[in-house]
Amino acid sequence: MQLGDPENQKPSSGRTATKRQKVELKPGKGLLDWIRLSNAGRLTPHNVRSSVDQDELSKHNSEDDCWILLFDMVYDVTQYLEFHPGGVPELMRAAGTDATELFNEIHRWVNHKSMLKSCLIGPFHGKKDKLKPAMESPTMS
């Protein structure tokens, strides 16, 4: 029995799989490094807010201050940017806006709540339709 490359296989639903773009990460910036760092409590702590609206979320859209919305929760992923296997530009596509659809395209199986627990800002209570749409990848069309 020979197994195929899971990144290029067609999903069972018949849809065309999205090709994952990975980048070479710097030493000490892999998934296990992120898990160790976040579990050790060495990340800049966040004060969890009772809510974040679209105006506040949209202000945090730079590499120095990057918040994203995932499944109705807001995360400050600034410290995670260098650990993202798709690279900083991929994650910046969703800076200051709703990243849920982009996340589901590639990472549906990832436990984002566990991975980003140290980045939690708080629940989103705003109008998603007022957010700027996430940027489409130049490799996807």
mmCIF file of N, CA and C in Angstrom:
data_model
loop_
_atom_site.group_PDB
_atom_site.id
_atom_site.type_symbol
_atom_site.label_atom_id
_atom_site.label_comp_id
_atom_site.label_asym_id
_atom_site.label_seq_id
_atom_site.Cartn_x
_atom_site.Cartn_y
_atom_site.Cartn_z
ATOM 1 N N MET A 1 0.845 -1.180 0.000
ATOM 2 C CA MET A 1 0.000 0.000 0.000
ATOM 3 C C MET A 1 0.888 1.240 0.000
ATOM 4 N N GLN A 2 0.596 2.158 -0.891
ATOM 5 C CA GLN A 2 1.389 3.374 -0.992
ATOM 6 C C GLN A 2 0.500 4.569 -0.655
ATOM 7 N N LEU A 3 1.010 5.438 0.206
ATOM 8 C CA LEU A 3 0.254 6.619 0.593
ATOM 9 C C LEU A 3 0.661 7.801 -0.266
ATOM 10 N N GLY A 4 -0.308 8.616 -0.639
ATOM 11 C CA GLY A 4 -0.024 9.804 -1.442
ATOM 12 C C GLY A 4 0.335 10.998 -0.574
ATOM 13 N N ASP A 5 0.705 12.076 -1.210
ATOM 14 C CA ASP A 5 1.025 13.328 -0.540
ATOM 15 C C ASP A 5 -0.281 13.967 -0.081
ATOM 16 N N PRO A 6 -0.517 14.083 1.260
ATOM 17 C CA PRO A 6 -1.794 14.615 1.738
ATOM 18 C C PRO A 6 -2.035 16.060 1.342
ATOM 19 N N GLU A 7 -0.975 16.814 1.047
ATOM 20 C CA GLU A 7 -1.150 18.212 0.676
ATOM 21 C C GLU A 7 -1.714 18.363 -0.727
ATOM 22 N N ASN A 8 -1.598 17.329 -1.551
ATOM 23 C CA ASN A 8 -2.055 17.438 -2.929
ATOM 24 C C ASN A 8 -3.216 16.508 -3.247
ATOM 25 N N GLN A 9 -3.757 15.824 -2.243
ATOM 26 C CA GLN A 9 -4.872 14.922 -2.478
ATOM 27 C C GLN A 9 -6.174 15.695 -2.559
ATOM 28 N N LYS A 10 -7.096 15.156 -3.333
ATOM 29 C CA LYS A 10 -8.430 15.731 -3.431
ATOM 30 C C LYS A 10 -9.228 15.303 -2.209
ATOM 31 N N PRO A 11 -9.928 16.228 -1.564
ATOM 32 C CA PRO A 11 -10.792 15.838 -0.455
ATOM 33 C C PRO A 11 -11.885 14.893 -0.941
ATOM 34 N N SER A 12 -12.409 14.079 -0.034
ATOM 35 C CA SER A 12 -13.414 13.091 -0.404
ATOM 36 C C SER A 12 -14.689 13.730 -0.949
ATOM 37 N N SER A 13 -14.913 15.003 -0.662
ATOM 38 C CA SER A 13 -16.122 15.669 -1.146
ATOM 39 C C SER A 13 -16.055 15.983 -2.631
ATOM 40 N N GLY A 14 -14.872 15.781 -3.248
ATOM 41 C CA GLY A 14 -14.721 16.063 -4.662
ATOM 42 C C GLY A 14 -14.211 17.462 -4.943
ATOM 43 N N ARG A 15 -14.100 18.303 -3.897
ATOM 44 C CA ARG A 15 -13.569 19.657 -4.083
ATOM 45 C C ARG A 15 -12.071 19.579 -4.354
ATOM 46 N N THR A 16 -11.546 20.575 -4.991
ATOM 47 C CA THR A 16 -10.114 20.655 -5.211
ATOM 48 C C THR A 16 -9.454 21.138 -3.937
ATOM 49 N N ALA A 17 -8.411 20.463 -3.512
ATOM 50 C CA ALA A 17 -7.704 20.844 -2.293
ATOM 51 C C ALA A 17 -6.932 22.136 -2.510
ATOM 52 N N THR A 18 -6.860 22.947 -1.469
ATOM 53 C CA THR A 18 -6.080 24.175 -1.513
ATOM 54 C C THR A 18 -4.626 23.819 -1.252
ATOM 55 N N LYS A 19 -3.735 24.251 -2.104
ATOM 56 C CA LYS A 19 -2.307 23.979 -1.942
ATOM 57 C C LYS A 19 -1.771 24.825 -0.800
ATOM 58 N N ARG A 20 -1.121 24.172 0.147
ATOM 59 C CA ARG A 20 -0.550 24.869 1.290
ATOM 60 C C ARG A 20 0.788 25.470 0.907
ATOM 61 N N GLN A 21 0.985 26.712 1.288
ATOM 62 C CA GLN A 21 2.251 27.390 1.066
ATOM 63 C C GLN A 21 3.002 27.411 2.389
ATOM 64 N N LYS A 22 4.097 26.675 2.468
ATOM 65 C CA LYS A 22 4.901 26.660 3.678
ATOM 66 C C LYS A 22 6.186 27.426 3.424
ATOM 67 N N VAL A 23 6.733 27.986 4.491
ATOM 68 C CA VAL A 23 8.002 28.687 4.399
ATOM 69 C C VAL A 23 8.972 28.057 5.389
ATOM 70 N N GLU A 24 10.244 28.267 5.145
ATOM 71 C CA GLU A 24 11.245 27.775 6.085
ATOM 72 C C GLU A 24 11.271 28.712 7.282
ATOM 73 N N LEU A 25 11.043 28.151 8.450
ATOM 74 C CA LEU A 25 11.036 28.950 9.667
ATOM 75 C C LEU A 25 12.443 29.052 10.236
ATOM 76 N N LYS A 26 12.715 30.129 10.947
ATOM 77 C CA LYS A 26 14.009 30.316 11.601
ATOM 78 C C LYS A 26 14.153 29.277 12.706
ATOM 79 N N PRO A 27 15.390 28.915 13.054
ATOM 80 C CA PRO A 27 15.589 27.987 14.174
ATOM 81 C C PRO A 27 14.914 28.528 15.444
ATOM 82 N N GLY A 28 14.263 27.631 16.165
ATOM 83 C CA GLY A 28 13.573 28.028 17.389
ATOM 84 C C GLY A 28 12.196 28.613 17.154
ATOM 85 N N LYS A 29 11.683 28.528 15.917
ATOM 86 C CA LYS A 29 10.383 29.118 15.587
ATOM 87 C C LYS A 29 9.386 28.082 15.068
ATOM 88 N N GLY A 30 9.569 26.818 15.425
ATOM 89 C CA GLY A 30 8.664 25.764 14.986
ATOM 90 C C GLY A 30 7.482 25.592 15.933
ATOM 91 N N LEU A 31 6.598 24.676 15.581
ATOM 92 C CA LEU A 31 5.397 24.424 16.373
ATOM 93 C C LEU A 31 5.733 24.038 17.814
ATOM 94 N N LEU A 32 6.674 23.118 17.988
ATOM 95 C CA LEU A 32 7.019 22.698 19.348
ATOM 96 C C LEU A 32 7.627 23.841 20.151
ATOM 97 N N ASP A 33 8.377 24.709 19.482
ATOM 98 C CA ASP A 33 8.938 25.881 20.163
ATOM 99 C C ASP A 33 7.815 26.801 20.650
ATOM 100 N N TRP A 34 6.803 27.006 19.796
ATOM 101 C CA TRP A 34 5.664 27.840 20.178
ATOM 102 C C TRP A 34 4.923 27.230 21.365
ATOM 103 N N ILE A 35 4.703 25.925 21.328
ATOM 104 C CA ILE A 35 3.994 25.253 22.422
ATOM 105 C C ILE A 35 4.771 25.403 23.725
ATOM 106 N N ARG A 36 6.084 25.176 23.673
ATOM 107 C CA ARG A 36 6.912 25.335 24.877
ATOM 108 C C ARG A 36 6.841 26.768 25.408
ATOM 109 N N LEU A 37 6.974 27.723 24.518
ATOM 110 C CA LEU A 37 6.962 29.131 24.902
ATOM 111 C C LEU A 37 5.623 29.530 25.513
ATOM 112 N N SER A 38 4.540 29.158 24.867
ATOM 113 C CA SER A 38 3.223 29.557 25.375
ATOM 114 C C SER A 38 2.873 28.828 26.672
ATOM 115 N N ASN A 39 3.293 27.576 26.811
ATOM 116 C CA ASN A 39 3.018 26.833 28.042
ATOM 117 C C ASN A 39 3.883 27.287 29.205
ATOM 118 N N ALA A 40 5.046 27.858 28.915
ATOM 119 C CA ALA A 40 5.958 28.309 29.969
ATOM 120 C C ALA A 40 5.538 29.657 30.545
ATOM 121 N N GLY A 41 4.559 30.293 29.936
ATOM 122 C CA GLY A 41 4.095 31.583 30.433
ATOM 123 C C GLY A 41 5.069 32.717 30.175
ATOM 124 N N ARG A 42 5.909 32.561 29.143
ATOM 125 C CA ARG A 42 6.911 33.596 28.856
ATOM 126 C C ARG A 42 6.457 34.593 27.798
ATOM 127 N N LEU A 43 5.231 34.495 27.361
ATOM 128 C CA LEU A 43 4.705 35.455 26.394
ATOM 129 C C LEU A 43 4.140 36.656 27.140
ATOM 130 N N THR A 44 4.096 37.788 26.458
ATOM 131 C CA THR A 44 3.515 38.981 27.061
ATOM 132 C C THR A 44 2.059 38.693 27.399
ATOM 133 N N PRO A 45 1.697 38.812 28.676
ATOM 134 C CA PRO A 45 0.317 38.487 29.054
ATOM 135 C C PRO A 45 -0.684 39.509 28.517
ATOM 136 N N HIS A 46 -1.900 39.041 28.301
ATOM 137 C CA HIS A 46 -2.983 39.896 27.822
ATOM 138 C C HIS A 46 -4.051 39.996 28.902
ATOM 139 N N ASN A 47 -4.621 41.154 29.005
ATOM 140 C CA ASN A 47 -5.799 41.304 29.852
ATOM 141 C C ASN A 47 -6.993 40.918 29.000
ATOM 142 N N VAL A 48 -7.670 39.857 29.389
ATOM 143 C CA VAL A 48 -8.835 39.419 28.626
ATOM 144 C C VAL A 48 -9.934 40.460 28.794
ATOM 145 N N ARG A 49 -10.487 40.885 27.672
ATOM 146 C CA ARG A 49 -11.536 41.908 27.662
ATOM 147 C C ARG A 49 -12.907 41.250 27.669
ATOM 148 N N SER A 50 -13.886 41.996 28.118
ATOM 149 C CA SER A 50 -15.249 41.462 28.108
ATOM 150 C C SER A 50 -15.792 41.395 26.686
ATOM 151 N N SER A 51 -15.298 42.276 25.807
ATOM 152 C CA SER A 51 -15.689 42.210 24.402
ATOM 153 C C SER A 51 -14.796 43.110 23.558
ATOM 154 N N VAL A 52 -14.770 42.799 22.262
ATOM 155 C CA VAL A 52 -14.038 43.587 21.272
ATOM 156 C C VAL A 52 -15.002 43.827 20.114
ATOM 157 N N ASP A 53 -15.082 45.068 19.648
ATOM 158 C CA ASP A 53 -15.960 45.348 18.512
ATOM 159 C C ASP A 53 -15.138 45.520 17.236
ATOM 160 N N GLN A 54 -15.825 45.744 16.119
ATOM 161 C CA GLN A 54 -15.157 45.832 14.822
ATOM 162 C C GLN A 54 -14.204 47.023 14.748
ATOM 163 N N ASP A 55 -14.522 48.130 15.412
ATOM 164 C CA ASP A 55 -13.639 49.297 15.376
ATOM 165 C C ASP A 55 -12.312 49.005 16.070
ATOM 166 N N GLU A 56 -12.388 48.359 17.236
ATOM 167 C CA GLU A 56 -11.162 48.030 17.972
ATOM 168 C C GLU A 56 -10.338 46.985 17.222
ATOM 169 N N LEU A 57 -10.973 45.929 16.742
ATOM 170 C CA LEU A 57 -10.262 44.875 16.013
ATOM 171 C C LEU A 57 -9.534 45.435 14.801
ATOM 172 N N SER A 58 -10.195 46.277 14.044
ATOM 173 C CA SER A 58 -9.612 46.771 12.789
ATOM 174 C C SER A 58 -8.397 47.673 12.997
ATOM 175 N N LYS A 59 -8.203 48.218 14.192
ATOM 176 C CA LYS A 59 -7.026 49.049 14.493
ATOM 177 C C LYS A 59 -5.742 48.224 14.571
ATOM 178 N N HIS A 60 -5.863 46.951 14.845
ATOM 179 C CA HIS A 60 -4.705 46.089 15.117
ATOM 180 C C HIS A 60 -4.369 45.281 13.862
ATOM 181 N N ASN A 61 -3.773 45.959 12.882
ATOM 182 C CA ASN A 61 -3.573 45.344 11.567
ATOM 183 C C ASN A 61 -2.147 45.478 11.035
ATOM 184 N N SER A 62 -1.169 45.480 11.936
ATOM 185 C CA SER A 62 0.228 45.599 11.506
ATOM 186 C C SER A 62 1.051 44.456 12.102
ATOM 187 N N GLU A 63 2.255 44.265 11.593
ATOM 188 C CA GLU A 63 3.126 43.209 12.122
ATOM 189 C C GLU A 63 3.522 43.479 13.569
ATOM 190 N N ASP A 64 3.481 44.726 13.990
ATOM 191 C CA ASP A 64 3.814 45.077 15.374
ATOM 192 C C ASP A 64 2.619 44.962 16.309
ATOM 193 N N ASP A 65 1.433 44.805 15.753
ATOM 194 C CA ASP A 65 0.200 44.778 16.537
ATOM 195 C C ASP A 65 -0.878 44.085 15.704
ATOM 196 N N CYS A 66 -0.924 42.758 15.773
ATOM 197 C CA CYS A 66 -1.758 41.970 14.867
ATOM 198 C C CYS A 66 -2.803 41.161 15.629
ATOM 199 N N TRP A 67 -4.059 41.575 15.492
ATOM 200 C CA TRP A 67 -5.172 40.844 16.076
ATOM 201 C C TRP A 67 -5.976 40.214 14.951
ATOM 202 N N ILE A 68 -6.527 39.028 15.227
ATOM 203 C CA ILE A 68 -7.408 38.362 14.268
ATOM 204 C C ILE A 68 -8.652 37.853 14.993
ATOM 205 N N LEU A 69 -9.708 37.709 14.234
ATOM 206 C CA LEU A 69 -10.947 37.129 14.735
ATOM 207 C C LEU A 69 -11.037 35.701 14.218
ATOM 208 N N LEU A 70 -11.202 34.752 15.141
ATOM 209 C CA LEU A 70 -11.393 33.341 14.787
ATOM 210 C C LEU A 70 -12.596 32.816 15.553
ATOM 211 N N PHE A 71 -13.628 32.426 14.838
ATOM 212 C CA PHE A 71 -14.798 31.799 15.466
ATOM 213 C C PHE A 71 -15.332 32.618 16.647
ATOM 214 N N ASP A 72 -15.525 33.900 16.438
ATOM 215 C CA ASP A 72 -16.121 34.800 17.427
ATOM 216 C C ASP A 72 -15.235 35.118 18.631
ATOM 217 N N MET A 73 -13.946 34.781 18.558
ATOM 218 C CA MET A 73 -12.990 35.164 19.596
ATOM 219 C C MET A 73 -11.849 35.936 18.940
ATOM 220 N N VAL A 74 -11.341 36.940 19.645
ATOM 221 C CA VAL A 74 -10.262 37.779 19.125
ATOM 222 C C VAL A 74 -8.949 37.364 19.781
ATOM 223 N N TYR A 75 -7.912 37.223 18.947
ATOM 224 C CA TYR A 75 -6.586 36.823 19.410
ATOM 225 C C TYR A 75 -5.545 37.835 18.949
ATOM 226 N N ASP A 76 -4.586 38.133 19.825
ATOM 227 C CA ASP A 76 -3.432 38.950 19.457
ATOM 228 C C ASP A 76 -2.338 37.976 19.033
ATOM 229 N N VAL A 77 -2.130 37.838 17.730
ATOM 230 C CA VAL A 77 -1.173 36.863 17.201
ATOM 231 C C VAL A 77 0.183 37.490 16.867
ATOM 232 N N THR A 78 0.426 38.689 17.362
ATOM 233 C CA THR A 78 1.679 39.389 17.076
ATOM 234 C C THR A 78 2.887 38.514 17.403
ATOM 235 N N GLN A 79 2.894 37.909 18.579
ATOM 236 C CA GLN A 79 4.036 37.091 18.994
ATOM 237 C C GLN A 79 4.099 35.755 18.253
ATOM 238 N N TYR A 80 2.986 35.336 17.662
ATOM 239 C CA TYR A 80 2.924 34.065 16.934
ATOM 240 C C TYR A 80 3.364 34.196 15.478
ATOM 241 N N LEU A 81 3.398 35.399 14.929
ATOM 242 C CA LEU A 81 3.655 35.592 13.501
ATOM 243 C C LEU A 81 4.857 34.804 12.996
ATOM 244 N N GLU A 82 5.986 34.878 13.689
ATOM 245 C CA GLU A 82 7.206 34.202 13.221
ATOM 246 C C GLU A 82 7.134 32.682 13.333
ATOM 247 N N PHE A 83 6.148 32.175 14.048
ATOM 248 C CA PHE A 83 5.994 30.731 14.223
ATOM 249 C C PHE A 83 5.024 30.129 13.204
ATOM 250 N N HIS A 84 4.309 30.960 12.473
ATOM 251 C CA HIS A 84 3.291 30.470 11.549
ATOM 252 C C HIS A 84 3.949 29.750 10.373
ATOM 253 N N PRO A 85 3.588 28.487 10.116
ATOM 254 C CA PRO A 85 4.252 27.711 9.061
ATOM 255 C C PRO A 85 4.040 28.258 7.650
ATOM 256 N N GLY A 86 3.031 29.076 7.449
ATOM 257 C CA GLY A 86 2.806 29.695 6.143
ATOM 258 C C GLY A 86 3.542 31.011 5.981
ATOM 259 N N GLY A 87 4.191 31.461 7.042
ATOM 260 C CA GLY A 87 4.940 32.713 7.007
ATOM 261 C C GLY A 87 4.119 33.899 7.475
ATOM 262 N N VAL A 88 4.821 34.957 7.781
ATOM 263 C CA VAL A 88 4.181 36.181 8.263
ATOM 264 C C VAL A 88 3.175 36.743 7.250
ATOM 265 N N PRO A 89 3.524 36.833 5.956
ATOM 266 C CA PRO A 89 2.564 37.413 5.000
ATOM 267 C C PRO A 89 1.222 36.673 4.949
ATOM 268 N N GLU A 90 1.246 35.356 5.090
ATOM 269 C CA GLU A 90 -0.012 34.592 5.068
ATOM 270 C C GLU A 90 -0.912 34.987 6.227
ATOM 271 N N LEU A 91 -0.340 35.091 7.418
ATOM 272 C CA LEU A 91 -1.143 35.452 8.583
ATOM 273 C C LEU A 91 -1.577 36.916 8.526
ATOM 274 N N MET A 92 -0.756 37.763 7.940
ATOM 275 C CA MET A 92 -1.093 39.184 7.827
ATOM 276 C C MET A 92 -2.282 39.424 6.891
ATOM 277 N N ARG A 93 -2.625 38.453 6.070
ATOM 278 C CA ARG A 93 -3.798 38.588 5.200
ATOM 279 C C ARG A 93 -5.063 38.835 6.014
ATOM 280 N N ALA A 94 -5.067 38.371 7.259
ATOM 281 C CA ALA A 94 -6.258 38.489 8.098
ATOM 282 C C ALA A 94 -6.075 39.466 9.256
ATOM 283 N N ALA A 95 -5.015 40.239 9.248
ATOM 284 C CA ALA A 95 -4.742 41.176 10.342
ATOM 285 C C ALA A 95 -5.870 42.192 10.483
ATOM 286 N N GLY A 96 -6.405 42.292 11.686
ATOM 287 C CA GLY A 96 -7.447 43.267 11.961
ATOM 288 C C GLY A 96 -8.813 42.911 11.422
ATOM 289 N N THR A 97 -9.009 41.647 11.056
ATOM 290 C CA THR A 97 -10.301 41.261 10.486
ATOM 291 C C THR A 97 -10.631 39.803 10.831
ATOM 292 N N ASP A 98 -11.674 39.278 10.216
ATOM 293 C CA ASP A 98 -12.134 37.915 10.482
ATOM 294 C C ASP A 98 -11.300 36.913 9.687
ATOM 295 N N ALA A 99 -10.569 36.065 10.387
ATOM 296 C CA ALA A 99 -9.693 35.074 9.763
ATOM 297 C C ALA A 99 -10.346 33.703 9.661
ATOM 298 N N THR A 100 -11.581 33.568 10.090
ATOM 299 C CA THR A 100 -12.225 32.259 10.186
ATOM 300 C C THR A 100 -12.269 31.515 8.856
ATOM 301 N N GLU A 101 -12.685 32.173 7.795
ATOM 302 C CA GLU A 101 -12.784 31.500 6.496
ATOM 303 C C GLU A 101 -11.407 31.063 5.996
ATOM 304 N N LEU A 102 -10.416 31.931 6.118
ATOM 305 C CA LEU A 102 -9.054 31.570 5.704
ATOM 306 C C LEU A 102 -8.533 30.400 6.527
ATOM 307 N N PHE A 103 -8.775 30.449 7.833
ATOM 308 C CA PHE A 103 -8.347 29.377 8.728
ATOM 309 C C PHE A 103 -8.968 28.048 8.297
ATOM 310 N N ASN A 104 -10.250 28.057 8.004
ATOM 311 C CA ASN A 104 -10.942 26.828 7.614
ATOM 312 C C ASN A 104 -10.463 26.270 6.279
ATOM 313 N N GLU A 105 -9.972 27.120 5.386
ATOM 314 C CA GLU A 105 -9.452 26.644 4.103
ATOM 315 C C GLU A 105 -8.256 25.714 4.282
ATOM 316 N N ILE A 106 -7.411 26.008 5.244
ATOM 317 C CA ILE A 106 -6.153 25.276 5.409
ATOM 318 C C ILE A 106 -6.077 24.512 6.727
ATOM 319 N N HIS A 107 -6.594 25.081 7.808
ATOM 320 C CA HIS A 107 -6.334 24.564 9.157
ATOM 321 C C HIS A 107 -7.561 24.045 9.895
ATOM 322 N N ARG A 108 -8.567 23.620 9.192
ATOM 323 C CA ARG A 108 -9.809 23.193 9.843
ATOM 324 C C ARG A 108 -9.565 22.200 10.992
ATOM 325 N N TRP A 109 -8.573 21.365 10.875
ATOM 326 C CA TRP A 109 -8.285 20.318 11.859
ATOM 327 C C TRP A 109 -7.480 20.819 13.062
ATOM 328 N N VAL A 110 -6.944 22.023 13.015
ATOM 329 C CA VAL A 110 -6.079 22.544 14.077
ATOM 330 C C VAL A 110 -6.913 23.007 15.272
ATOM 331 N N ASN A 111 -6.463 22.667 16.471
ATOM 332 C CA ASN A 111 -7.118 23.118 17.693
ATOM 333 C C ASN A 111 -6.604 24.522 18.017
ATOM 334 N N HIS A 112 -7.215 25.519 17.396
ATOM 335 C CA HIS A 112 -6.755 26.904 17.553
ATOM 336 C C HIS A 112 -6.930 27.410 18.980
ATOM 337 N N LYS A 113 -7.935 26.915 19.700
ATOM 338 C CA LYS A 113 -8.158 27.369 21.080
ATOM 339 C C LYS A 113 -6.978 27.007 21.969
ATOM 340 N N SER A 114 -6.454 25.814 21.787
ATOM 341 C CA SER A 114 -5.298 25.393 22.569
ATOM 342 C C SER A 114 -4.027 26.106 22.109
ATOM 343 N N MET A 115 -3.842 26.165 20.794
ATOM 344 C CA MET A 115 -2.622 26.750 20.249
ATOM 345 C C MET A 115 -2.504 28.243 20.550
ATOM 346 N N LEU A 116 -3.625 28.938 20.572
ATOM 347 C CA LEU A 116 -3.602 30.393 20.750
ATOM 348 C C LEU A 116 -4.144 30.846 22.106
ATOM 349 N N LYS A 117 -4.240 29.933 23.059
ATOM 350 C CA LYS A 117 -4.834 30.291 24.358
ATOM 351 C C LYS A 117 -4.101 31.445 25.036
ATOM 352 N N SER A 118 -2.789 31.536 24.851
ATOM 353 C CA SER A 118 -2.026 32.621 25.474
ATOM 354 C C SER A 118 -2.180 33.939 24.721
ATOM 355 N N CYS A 119 -2.855 33.910 23.576
ATOM 356 C CA CYS A 119 -3.051 35.107 22.741
ATOM 357 C C CYS A 119 -4.464 35.671 22.844
ATOM 358 N N LEU A 120 -5.315 35.046 23.633
ATOM 359 C CA LEU A 120 -6.723 35.438 23.696
ATOM 360 C C LEU A 120 -6.897 36.861 24.215
ATOM 361 N N ILE A 121 -7.658 37.649 23.471
ATOM 362 C CA ILE A 121 -8.025 39.003 23.884
ATOM 363 C C ILE A 121 -9.435 39.001 24.461
ATOM 364 N N GLY A 122 -10.369 38.323 23.795
ATOM 365 C CA GLY A 122 -11.735 38.254 24.300
ATOM 366 C C GLY A 122 -12.730 37.988 23.194
ATOM 367 N N PRO A 123 -14.011 37.893 23.548
ATOM 368 C CA PRO A 123 -15.055 37.607 22.557
ATOM 369 C C PRO A 123 -15.338 38.820 21.669
ATOM 370 N N PHE A 124 -15.715 38.533 20.435
ATOM 371 C CA PHE A 124 -16.088 39.580 19.487
ATOM 372 C C PHE A 124 -17.572 39.871 19.626
ATOM 373 N N HIS A 125 -17.900 41.110 19.871
ATOM 374 C CA HIS A 125 -19.293 41.565 19.908
ATOM 375 C C HIS A 125 -19.360 42.802 19.030
ATOM 376 N N GLY A 126 -19.487 42.556 17.762
ATOM 377 C CA GLY A 126 -19.516 43.657 16.814
ATOM 378 C C GLY A 126 -20.204 43.225 15.542
ATOM 379 N N LYS A 127 -19.998 44.007 14.513
ATOM 380 C CA LYS A 127 -20.621 43.735 13.221
ATOM 381 C C LYS A 127 -19.559 43.242 12.248
ATOM 382 N N LYS A 128 -19.600 41.950 11.954
ATOM 383 C CA LYS A 128 -18.619 41.365 11.039
ATOM 384 C C LYS A 128 -18.703 41.981 9.648
ATOM 385 N N ASP A 129 -19.891 42.376 9.234
ATOM 386 C CA ASP A 129 -20.039 42.952 7.898
ATOM 387 C C ASP A 129 -19.384 44.333 7.780
ATOM 388 N N LYS A 130 -19.000 44.927 8.891
ATOM 389 C CA LYS A 130 -18.303 46.222 8.872
ATOM 390 C C LYS A 130 -16.785 46.043 8.817
ATOM 391 N N LEU A 131 -16.313 44.800 8.956
ATOM 392 C CA LEU A 131 -14.872 44.529 8.892
ATOM 393 C C LEU A 131 -14.400 44.485 7.447
ATOM 394 N N LYS A 132 -13.195 44.940 7.231
ATOM 395 C CA LYS A 132 -12.567 44.818 5.916
ATOM 396 C C LYS A 132 -12.388 43.325 5.640
ATOM 397 N N PRO A 133 -12.670 42.854 4.422
ATOM 398 C CA PRO A 133 -12.493 41.424 4.143
ATOM 399 C C PRO A 133 -11.016 41.028 4.199
ATOM 400 N N ALA A 134 -10.772 39.786 4.588
ATOM 401 C CA ALA A 134 -9.403 39.266 4.577
ATOM 402 C C ALA A 134 -8.912 39.242 3.139
ATOM 403 N N MET A 135 -7.623 39.460 2.962
ATOM 404 C CA MET A 135 -7.058 39.494 1.611
ATOM 405 C C MET A 135 -6.954 38.096 1.033
ATOM 406 N N GLU A 136 -7.244 37.977 -0.238
ATOM 407 C CA GLU A 136 -7.106 36.698 -0.926
ATOM 408 C C GLU A 136 -5.637 36.462 -1.229
ATOM 409 N N SER A 137 -5.226 35.224 -1.109
ATOM 410 C CA SER A 137 -3.840 34.874 -1.416
ATOM 411 C C SER A 137 -3.593 34.999 -2.909
ATOM 412 N N PRO A 138 -2.429 35.507 -3.298
ATOM 413 C CA PRO A 138 -2.127 35.577 -4.727
ATOM 414 C C PRO A 138 -2.004 34.195 -5.361
ATOM 415 N N THR A 139 -1.797 33.140 -4.541
ATOM 416 C CA THR A 139 -1.660 31.787 -5.074
ATOM 417 C C THR A 139 -3.001 31.086 -5.188
ATOM 418 N N MET A 140 -4.066 31.701 -4.680
ATOM 419 C CA MET A 140 -5.387 31.081 -4.714
ATOM 420 C C MET A 140 -6.294 31.922 -5.591
ATOM 421 N N SER A 141 -6.855 31.346 -6.609
ATOM 422 C CA SER A 141 -7.831 32.075 -7.418
ATOM 423 C C SER A 141 -8.564 31.137 -8.325
#
